[in-house]
Amino acid sequence: MKIVGIIPARYGSTRLPGKPLKDILGYPMIWWVYNCVLKAERLDEVFVATDDERIKNTCNMLQIPVMMTASSHRSAAHRLQEVSESITADFYVQLNGDEPLIDVEAINACVPKVVPQEYEFGTNIITKMTDPAQVMDSSNIKVVFDDQMNALYMSRVPIPYPYGAIDFEYYKHVGIIGYNKKMLDFYRDSSPGRWEVIEGIDTMRFLDYGKKLKFVLVPTCHSLSVDTEKDLEMVRKFFEQKK
């Protein structure tokens, strides 16, 4: 079984333009992400997928495998689907290009022992939330699932609502998502569903259309999405201390 990791990397960012190329101790952020992802034993190959020549040239200079994709893609899944047309694999794992502290064990956990190919199938890492502030933060996507860890719903508001009981945990979506080829092709060929539009959550499309999305629970998944200069400084200090 061949597993490929894909790191989508855009130059354009409202809050932090050019963030894949932001310097962290002498190397661009995309270099740190790539080298962290390489530690995941379940991945056979890793590629950066970008629509920007500056990112492509930097990857080539640093000997990071990179593929150019269309600039018209609205989401990372669209970019992965284009890569899947050129790179044949049994499973494709989406890895955020702005998380140089990405959790390697969570990447490994995203890859199931067996990947069905006869129907659309995907996995999504989730983790438990312990801070009430996290639960109320709309940037943390809350999830609910059945006894077999099949995804039921995702929302930016706290779900479930503690109306009849308070003895439960809240869980959140982590941006490590796996797809087989059929799932990626479905995403390319479909339109946003009702709940995807309302919640503003791309992954909701699979649930809108009744596709098989398995949640994979990891005990802890510490990472940091670099969206601001403050986030970038925190990452620089982390690597400086580690060094």
PDB file of C-alpha atoms in Angstrom:
ATOM      1  CA  MET A   1       0.000   0.000   0.000  1.00  0.00           C
ATOM      2  CA  LYS A   2       1.436   3.343  -1.062  1.00  0.00           C
ATOM      3  CA  ILE A   3       0.791   6.375   1.151  1.00  0.00           C
ATOM      4  CA  VAL A   4       1.627   9.888  -0.023  1.00  0.00           C
ATOM      5  CA  GLY A   5       1.731  13.013   2.144  1.00  0.00           C
ATOM      6  CA  ILE A   6       0.837  16.300   0.468  1.00  0.00           C
ATOM      7  CA  ILE A   7       1.671  19.714   1.949  1.00  0.00           C
ATOM      8  CA  PRO A   8      -0.450  22.430   0.281  1.00  0.00           C
ATOM      9  CA  ALA A   9       1.415  25.759   0.378  1.00  0.00           C
ATOM     10  CA  ARG A  10      -0.028  29.097  -0.751  1.00  0.00           C
ATOM     11  CA  TYR A  11       1.893  32.354  -0.860  1.00  0.00           C
ATOM     12  CA  GLY A  12      -1.194  34.480  -0.407  1.00  0.00           C
ATOM     13  CA  SER A  13      -2.415  34.923   3.163  1.00  0.00           C
ATOM     14  CA  THR A  14      -4.540  37.761   4.515  1.00  0.00           C
ATOM     15  CA  ARG A  15      -2.851  37.944   7.902  1.00  0.00           C
ATOM     16  CA  LEU A  16       0.651  36.733   7.017  1.00  0.00           C
ATOM     17  CA  PRO A  17       1.484  36.989   3.292  1.00  0.00           C
ATOM     18  CA  GLY A  18       4.220  34.661   2.076  1.00  0.00           C
ATOM     19  CA  LYS A  19       4.216  32.623   5.270  1.00  0.00           C
ATOM     20  CA  PRO A  20       5.604  29.376   3.747  1.00  0.00           C
ATOM     21  CA  LEU A  21       8.809  31.326   3.064  1.00  0.00           C
ATOM     22  CA  LYS A  22       9.023  33.106   6.425  1.00  0.00           C
ATOM     23  CA  ASP A  23      12.433  32.613   8.022  1.00  0.00           C
ATOM     24  CA  ILE A  24      12.850  30.348  11.047  1.00  0.00           C
ATOM     25  CA  LEU A  25      16.471  30.141  12.180  1.00  0.00           C
ATOM     26  CA  GLY A  26      17.838  30.448   8.654  1.00  0.00           C
ATOM     27  CA  TYR A  27      15.353  28.176   6.856  1.00  0.00           C
ATOM     28  CA  PRO A  28      11.899  28.912   5.400  1.00  0.00           C
ATOM     29  CA  MET A  29       8.902  27.560   7.267  1.00  0.00           C
ATOM     30  CA  ILE A  30       8.076  25.083   4.498  1.00  0.00           C
ATOM     31  CA  TRP A  31      11.486  23.422   5.067  1.00  0.00           C
ATOM     32  CA  TRP A  32      10.672  22.876   8.739  1.00  0.00           C
ATOM     33  CA  VAL A  33       7.227  21.449   7.907  1.00  0.00           C
ATOM     34  CA  TYR A  34       8.622  19.103   5.266  1.00  0.00           C
ATOM     35  CA  ASN A  35      11.408  17.773   7.491  1.00  0.00           C
ATOM     36  CA  CYS A  36       8.994  17.234  10.365  1.00  0.00           C
ATOM     37  CA  VAL A  37       6.553  15.346   8.119  1.00  0.00           C
ATOM     38  CA  LEU A  38       9.399  13.133   6.842  1.00  0.00           C
ATOM     39  CA  LYS A  39       9.589  11.583  10.329  1.00  0.00           C
ATOM     40  CA  ALA A  40       6.162   9.962   9.866  1.00  0.00           C
ATOM     41  CA  GLU A  41       6.932   6.287   9.197  1.00  0.00           C
ATOM     42  CA  ARG A  42       3.561   5.589   7.538  1.00  0.00           C
ATOM     43  CA  LEU A  43       4.277   7.968   4.641  1.00  0.00           C
ATOM     44  CA  ASP A  44       6.134   6.589   1.614  1.00  0.00           C
ATOM     45  CA  GLU A  45       6.537   9.910  -0.181  1.00  0.00           C
ATOM     46  CA  VAL A  46       5.999  13.576   0.660  1.00  0.00           C
ATOM     47  CA  PHE A  47       5.351  16.436  -1.768  1.00  0.00           C
ATOM     48  CA  VAL A  48       4.698  20.142  -1.491  1.00  0.00           C
ATOM     49  CA  ALA A  49       1.817  21.325  -3.702  1.00  0.00           C
ATOM     50  CA  THR A  50       1.890  25.025  -4.551  1.00  0.00           C
ATOM     51  CA  ASP A  51       0.652  27.543  -7.095  1.00  0.00           C
ATOM     52  CA  ASP A  52       3.510  29.999  -6.561  1.00  0.00           C
ATOM     53  CA  GLU A  53       6.831  30.066  -8.414  1.00  0.00           C
ATOM     54  CA  ARG A  54       8.629  31.554  -5.404  1.00  0.00           C
ATOM     55  CA  ILE A  55       7.662  28.574  -3.243  1.00  0.00           C
ATOM     56  CA  LYS A  56       8.485  26.159  -6.052  1.00  0.00           C
ATOM     57  CA  ASN A  57      11.948  27.689  -6.568  1.00  0.00           C
ATOM     58  CA  THR A  58      12.664  27.596  -2.844  1.00  0.00           C
ATOM     59  CA  CYS A  59      11.646  23.931  -2.640  1.00  0.00           C
ATOM     60  CA  ASN A  60      13.842  23.075  -5.628  1.00  0.00           C
ATOM     61  CA  MET A  61      16.783  24.861  -4.036  1.00  0.00           C
ATOM     62  CA  LEU A  62      16.289  22.909  -0.789  1.00  0.00           C
ATOM     63  CA  GLN A  63      15.690  19.603  -2.635  1.00  0.00           C
ATOM     64  CA  ILE A  64      12.092  19.339  -1.454  1.00  0.00           C
ATOM     65  CA  PRO A  65       9.826  17.454  -3.921  1.00  0.00           C
ATOM     66  CA  VAL A  66       7.313  19.984  -5.220  1.00  0.00           C
ATOM     67  CA  MET A  67       4.452  20.063  -7.735  1.00  0.00           C
ATOM     68  CA  MET A  68       2.864  23.113  -9.322  1.00  0.00           C
ATOM     69  CA  THR A  69      -0.927  23.171  -9.152  1.00  0.00           C
ATOM     70  CA  ALA A  70      -3.573  25.548 -10.441  1.00  0.00           C
ATOM     71  CA  SER A  71      -4.082  28.873  -8.688  1.00  0.00           C
ATOM     72  CA  SER A  72      -7.866  28.556  -8.950  1.00  0.00           C
ATOM     73  CA  HIS A  73      -8.240  25.910  -6.223  1.00  0.00           C
ATOM     74  CA  ARG A  74     -10.604  26.966  -3.444  1.00  0.00           C
ATOM     75  CA  SER A  75      -9.430  24.388  -0.923  1.00  0.00           C
ATOM     76  CA  ALA A  76      -6.560  22.079  -0.019  1.00  0.00           C
ATOM     77  CA  ALA A  77      -8.632  19.049  -1.089  1.00  0.00           C
ATOM     78  CA  HIS A  78      -8.869  20.447  -4.612  1.00  0.00           C
ATOM     79  CA  ARG A  79      -5.092  20.843  -4.678  1.00  0.00           C
ATOM     80  CA  LEU A  80      -4.620  17.267  -3.456  1.00  0.00           C
ATOM     81  CA  GLN A  81      -6.958  15.989  -6.122  1.00  0.00           C
ATOM     82  CA  GLU A  82      -4.857  17.600  -8.842  1.00  0.00           C
ATOM     83  CA  VAL A  83      -1.743  15.970  -7.392  1.00  0.00           C
ATOM     84  CA  SER A  84      -3.543  12.598  -7.364  1.00  0.00           C
ATOM     85  CA  GLU A  85      -3.881  12.835 -11.147  1.00  0.00           C
ATOM     86  CA  SER A  86      -0.081  12.662 -11.455  1.00  0.00           C
ATOM     87  CA  ILE A  87       0.964  10.722  -8.344  1.00  0.00           C
ATOM     88  CA  THR A  88      -0.642   7.288  -7.958  1.00  0.00           C
ATOM     89  CA  ALA A  89      -1.235   6.150  -4.377  1.00  0.00           C
ATOM     90  CA  ASP A  90      -3.681   4.182  -2.248  1.00  0.00           C
ATOM     91  CA  PHE A  91      -4.088   7.032   0.231  1.00  0.00           C
ATOM     92  CA  TYR A  92      -3.291  10.747   0.294  1.00  0.00           C
ATOM     93  CA  VAL A  93      -2.697  12.598   3.559  1.00  0.00           C
ATOM     94  CA  GLN A  94      -3.269  16.355   3.722  1.00  0.00           C
ATOM     95  CA  LEU A  95      -0.755  18.164   5.939  1.00  0.00           C
ATOM     96  CA  ASN A  96      -0.930  21.866   6.705  1.00  0.00           C
ATOM     97  CA  GLY A  97       1.953  23.896   5.285  1.00  0.00           C
ATOM     98  CA  ASP A  98       1.826  26.401   8.150  1.00  0.00           C
ATOM     99  CA  GLU A  99       2.405  23.939  11.017  1.00  0.00           C
ATOM    100  CA  PRO A 100       6.152  23.427  11.545  1.00  0.00           C
ATOM    101  CA  LEU A 101       5.318  21.737  14.883  1.00  0.00           C
ATOM    102  CA  ILE A 102       2.928  19.234  13.307  1.00  0.00           C
ATOM    103  CA  ASP A 103       2.412  16.084  15.390  1.00  0.00           C
ATOM    104  CA  VAL A 104       4.179  13.136  13.725  1.00  0.00           C
ATOM    105  CA  GLU A 105       2.249  10.477  15.640  1.00  0.00           C
ATOM    106  CA  ALA A 106      -1.030  12.068  14.556  1.00  0.00           C
ATOM    107  CA  ILE A 107       0.129  11.793  10.941  1.00  0.00           C
ATOM    108  CA  ASN A 108       0.823   8.078  11.417  1.00  0.00           C
ATOM    109  CA  ALA A 109      -2.544   7.594  13.123  1.00  0.00           C
ATOM    110  CA  CYS A 110      -4.343   9.121  10.134  1.00  0.00           C
ATOM    111  CA  VAL A 111      -3.300   6.172   7.935  1.00  0.00           C
ATOM    112  CA  PRO A 112      -5.536   3.100   8.457  1.00  0.00           C
ATOM    113  CA  LYS A 113      -4.206  -0.435   8.185  1.00  0.00           C
ATOM    114  CA  VAL A 114      -6.543  -1.070   5.274  1.00  0.00           C
ATOM    115  CA  VAL A 115      -7.782   1.587   2.841  1.00  0.00           C
ATOM    116  CA  PRO A 116     -10.973   0.637   0.977  1.00  0.00           C
ATOM    117  CA  GLN A 117     -10.818   1.533  -2.703  1.00  0.00           C
ATOM    118  CA  GLU A 118     -14.304   0.480  -3.849  1.00  0.00           C
ATOM    119  CA  TYR A 119     -16.043   3.540  -2.343  1.00  0.00           C
ATOM    120  CA  GLU A 120     -15.239   7.081  -1.191  1.00  0.00           C
ATOM    121  CA  PHE A 121     -13.328   6.966   2.091  1.00  0.00           C
ATOM    122  CA  GLY A 122     -11.462   9.390   4.315  1.00  0.00           C
ATOM    123  CA  THR A 123     -10.028   9.825   7.794  1.00  0.00           C
ATOM    124  CA  ASN A 124      -9.743  12.884   9.998  1.00  0.00           C
ATOM    125  CA  ILE A 125      -7.666  13.273  13.158  1.00  0.00           C
ATOM    126  CA  ILE A 126      -9.502  14.594  16.221  1.00  0.00           C
ATOM    127  CA  THR A 127      -8.431  15.258  19.796  1.00  0.00           C
ATOM    128  CA  LYS A 128     -10.120  16.047  23.099  1.00  0.00           C
ATOM    129  CA  MET A 129     -10.425  19.648  24.269  1.00  0.00           C
ATOM    130  CA  THR A 130      -9.626  20.388  27.902  1.00  0.00           C
ATOM    131  CA  ASP A 131      -9.809  24.190  27.948  1.00  0.00           C
ATOM    132  CA  PRO A 132     -13.296  25.777  27.999  1.00  0.00           C
ATOM    133  CA  ALA A 133     -11.922  28.681  25.964  1.00  0.00           C
ATOM    134  CA  GLN A 134     -11.070  26.228  23.179  1.00  0.00           C
ATOM    135  CA  VAL A 135     -14.637  24.948  23.163  1.00  0.00           C
ATOM    136  CA  MET A 136     -16.026  28.455  22.693  1.00  0.00           C
ATOM    137  CA  ASP A 137     -13.482  29.452  20.016  1.00  0.00           C
ATOM    138  CA  SER A 138     -15.159  29.286  16.579  1.00  0.00           C
ATOM    139  CA  SER A 139     -11.813  28.540  14.921  1.00  0.00           C
ATOM    140  CA  ASN A 140     -11.842  25.171  16.709  1.00  0.00           C
ATOM    141  CA  ILE A 141     -14.182  22.877  14.790  1.00  0.00           C
ATOM    142  CA  LYS A 142     -16.127  20.689  17.185  1.00  0.00           C
ATOM    143  CA  VAL A 143     -17.113  17.170  16.102  1.00  0.00           C
ATOM    144  CA  VAL A 144     -19.530  14.392  17.059  1.00  0.00           C
ATOM    145  CA  PHE A 145     -19.326  10.731  16.034  1.00  0.00           C
ATOM    146  CA  ASP A 146     -20.943   7.342  16.576  1.00  0.00           C
ATOM    147  CA  ASP A 147     -19.610   4.289  18.444  1.00  0.00           C
ATOM    148  CA  GLN A 148     -17.549   3.237  15.399  1.00  0.00           C
ATOM    149  CA  MET A 149     -15.959   6.688  15.106  1.00  0.00           C
ATOM    150  CA  ASN A 150     -17.924   7.518  11.972  1.00  0.00           C
ATOM    151  CA  ALA A 151     -18.292  11.283  11.603  1.00  0.00           C
ATOM    152  CA  LEU A 152     -21.815  12.586  12.240  1.00  0.00           C
ATOM    153  CA  TYR A 153     -21.444  16.360  12.268  1.00  0.00           C
ATOM    154  CA  MET A 154     -18.980  19.245  12.656  1.00  0.00           C
ATOM    155  CA  SER A 155     -19.665  22.745  13.892  1.00  0.00           C
ATOM    156  CA  ARG A 156     -17.980  25.952  14.954  1.00  0.00           C
ATOM    157  CA  VAL A 157     -20.263  26.136  17.986  1.00  0.00           C
ATOM    158  CA  PRO A 158     -20.057  23.731  20.947  1.00  0.00           C
ATOM    159  CA  ILE A 159     -21.758  20.433  20.095  1.00  0.00           C
ATOM    160  CA  PRO A 160     -23.424  18.518  21.616  1.00  0.00           C
ATOM    161  CA  TYR A 161     -25.359  20.976  23.761  1.00  0.00           C
ATOM    162  CA  PRO A 162     -25.455  19.926  27.461  1.00  0.00           C
ATOM    163  CA  TYR A 163     -29.254  20.025  27.790  1.00  0.00           C
ATOM    164  CA  GLY A 164     -29.940  16.611  29.335  1.00  0.00           C
ATOM    165  CA  ALA A 165     -26.481  15.662  30.626  1.00  0.00           C
ATOM    166  CA  ILE A 166     -23.054  17.140  31.313  1.00  0.00           C
ATOM    167  CA  ASP A 167     -21.049  13.914  31.511  1.00  0.00           C
ATOM    168  CA  PHE A 168     -19.308  14.057  28.112  1.00  0.00           C
ATOM    169  CA  GLU A 169     -16.203  15.414  26.411  1.00  0.00           C
ATOM    170  CA  TYR A 170     -15.772  17.904  23.593  1.00  0.00           C
ATOM    171  CA  TYR A 171     -13.591  16.966  20.635  1.00  0.00           C
ATOM    172  CA  LYS A 172     -12.119  19.072  17.874  1.00  0.00           C
ATOM    173  CA  HIS A 173     -11.056  18.488  14.281  1.00  0.00           C
ATOM    174  CA  VAL A 174      -7.300  18.570  13.595  1.00  0.00           C
ATOM    175  CA  GLY A 175      -6.155  19.536  10.096  1.00  0.00           C
ATOM    176  CA  ILE A 176      -4.672  16.136   9.226  1.00  0.00           C
ATOM    177  CA  ILE A 177      -7.040  14.468   6.766  1.00  0.00           C
ATOM    178  CA  GLY A 178      -6.623  11.360   4.615  1.00  0.00           C
ATOM    179  CA  TYR A 179      -8.417  10.507   1.365  1.00  0.00           C
ATOM    180  CA  ASN A 180      -8.526   7.685  -1.115  1.00  0.00           C
ATOM    181  CA  LYS A 181      -8.643   8.648  -4.795  1.00  0.00           C
ATOM    182  CA  LYS A 182     -12.406   8.213  -5.057  1.00  0.00           C
ATOM    183  CA  MET A 183     -12.939  10.670  -2.198  1.00  0.00           C
ATOM    184  CA  LEU A 184     -10.725  13.294  -3.832  1.00  0.00           C
ATOM    185  CA  ASP A 185     -12.441  12.839  -7.193  1.00  0.00           C
ATOM    186  CA  PHE A 186     -15.833  13.202  -5.510  1.00  0.00           C
ATOM    187  CA  TYR A 187     -14.705  16.479  -3.946  1.00  0.00           C
ATOM    188  CA  ARG A 188     -13.571  17.801  -7.329  1.00  0.00           C
ATOM    189  CA  ASP A 189     -16.826  16.825  -9.032  1.00  0.00           C
ATOM    190  CA  SER A 190     -19.269  18.021  -6.337  1.00  0.00           C
ATOM    191  CA  SER A 191     -20.598  21.386  -5.215  1.00  0.00           C
ATOM    192  CA  PRO A 192     -20.611  22.680  -1.632  1.00  0.00           C
ATOM    193  CA  GLY A 193     -23.425  21.130   0.354  1.00  0.00           C
ATOM    194  CA  ARG A 194     -25.931  22.881   2.590  1.00  0.00           C
ATOM    195  CA  TRP A 195     -24.134  22.461   5.914  1.00  0.00           C
ATOM    196  CA  GLU A 196     -20.715  23.128   4.397  1.00  0.00           C
ATOM    197  CA  VAL A 197     -21.964  26.544   3.273  1.00  0.00           C
ATOM    198  CA  ILE A 198     -23.675  27.353   6.582  1.00  0.00           C
ATOM    199  CA  GLU A 199     -20.818  26.246   8.856  1.00  0.00           C
ATOM    200  CA  GLY A 200     -17.988  27.302   6.532  1.00  0.00           C
ATOM    201  CA  ILE A 201     -16.260  23.937   6.964  1.00  0.00           C
ATOM    202  CA  ASP A 202     -14.891  22.309   3.782  1.00  0.00           C
ATOM    203  CA  THR A 203     -14.821  18.799   5.252  1.00  0.00           C
ATOM    204  CA  MET A 204     -18.576  18.964   5.912  1.00  0.00           C
ATOM    205  CA  ARG A 205     -19.095  18.250   2.206  1.00  0.00           C
ATOM    206  CA  PHE A 206     -18.421  14.549   2.787  1.00  0.00           C
ATOM    207  CA  LEU A 207     -21.121  14.410   5.455  1.00  0.00           C
ATOM    208  CA  ASP A 208     -23.536  16.487   3.365  1.00  0.00           C
ATOM    209  CA  TYR A 209     -23.371  13.789   0.690  1.00  0.00           C
ATOM    210  CA  GLY A 210     -23.234  10.769   3.017  1.00  0.00           C
ATOM    211  CA  LYS A 211     -19.628   9.787   2.353  1.00  0.00           C
ATOM    212  CA  LYS A 212     -17.598   7.609   4.740  1.00  0.00           C
ATOM    213  CA  LEU A 213     -15.412   9.778   6.986  1.00  0.00           C
ATOM    214  CA  LYS A 214     -13.741   8.072   9.943  1.00  0.00           C
ATOM    215  CA  PHE A 215     -12.537  10.109  12.894  1.00  0.00           C
ATOM    216  CA  VAL A 216      -9.277   8.958  14.484  1.00  0.00           C
ATOM    217  CA  LEU A 217      -8.827  10.024  18.090  1.00  0.00           C
ATOM    218  CA  VAL A 218      -5.327  10.881  19.300  1.00  0.00           C
ATOM    219  CA  PRO A 219      -4.765  11.542  23.036  1.00  0.00           C
ATOM    220  CA  THR A 220      -2.859  14.762  22.465  1.00  0.00           C
ATOM    221  CA  CYS A 221      -2.073  16.693  19.334  1.00  0.00           C
ATOM    222  CA  HIS A 222      -0.002  19.731  20.177  1.00  0.00           C
ATOM    223  CA  SER A 223       0.691  21.976  17.234  1.00  0.00           C
ATOM    224  CA  LEU A 224       0.484  25.596  16.205  1.00  0.00           C
ATOM    225  CA  SER A 225      -0.910  27.036  13.000  1.00  0.00           C
ATOM    226  CA  VAL A 226       1.242  30.036  12.084  1.00  0.00           C
ATOM    227  CA  ASP A 227      -1.241  32.748  11.106  1.00  0.00           C
ATOM    228  CA  THR A 228       0.347  35.877  12.590  1.00  0.00           C
ATOM    229  CA  GLU A 229       3.766  37.378  13.322  1.00  0.00           C
ATOM    230  CA  LYS A 230       3.161  36.500  16.979  1.00  0.00           C
ATOM    231  CA  ASP A 231       2.665  32.831  16.078  1.00  0.00           C
ATOM    232  CA  LEU A 232       5.846  32.953  13.991  1.00  0.00           C
ATOM    233  CA  GLU A 233       7.837  34.380  16.881  1.00  0.00           C
ATOM    234  CA  MET A 234       6.550  31.638  19.194  1.00  0.00           C
ATOM    235  CA  VAL A 235       7.729  28.963  16.743  1.00  0.00           C
ATOM    236  CA  ARG A 236      11.132  30.636  16.400  1.00  0.00           C
ATOM    237  CA  LYS A 237      11.552  30.644  20.181  1.00  0.00           C
ATOM    238  CA  PHE A 238      10.521  26.983  20.377  1.00  0.00           C
ATOM    239  CA  PHE A 239      13.158  25.882  17.859  1.00  0.00           C
ATOM    240  CA  GLU A 240      15.761  28.156  19.419  1.00  0.00           C
ATOM    241  CA  GLN A 241      15.220  26.539  22.814  1.00  0.00           C
ATOM    242  CA  LYS A 242      15.214  23.059  21.265  1.00  0.00           C
ATOM    243  CA  LYS A 243      18.458  23.844  19.468  1.00  0.00           C
TER     244      LYS A 243
END
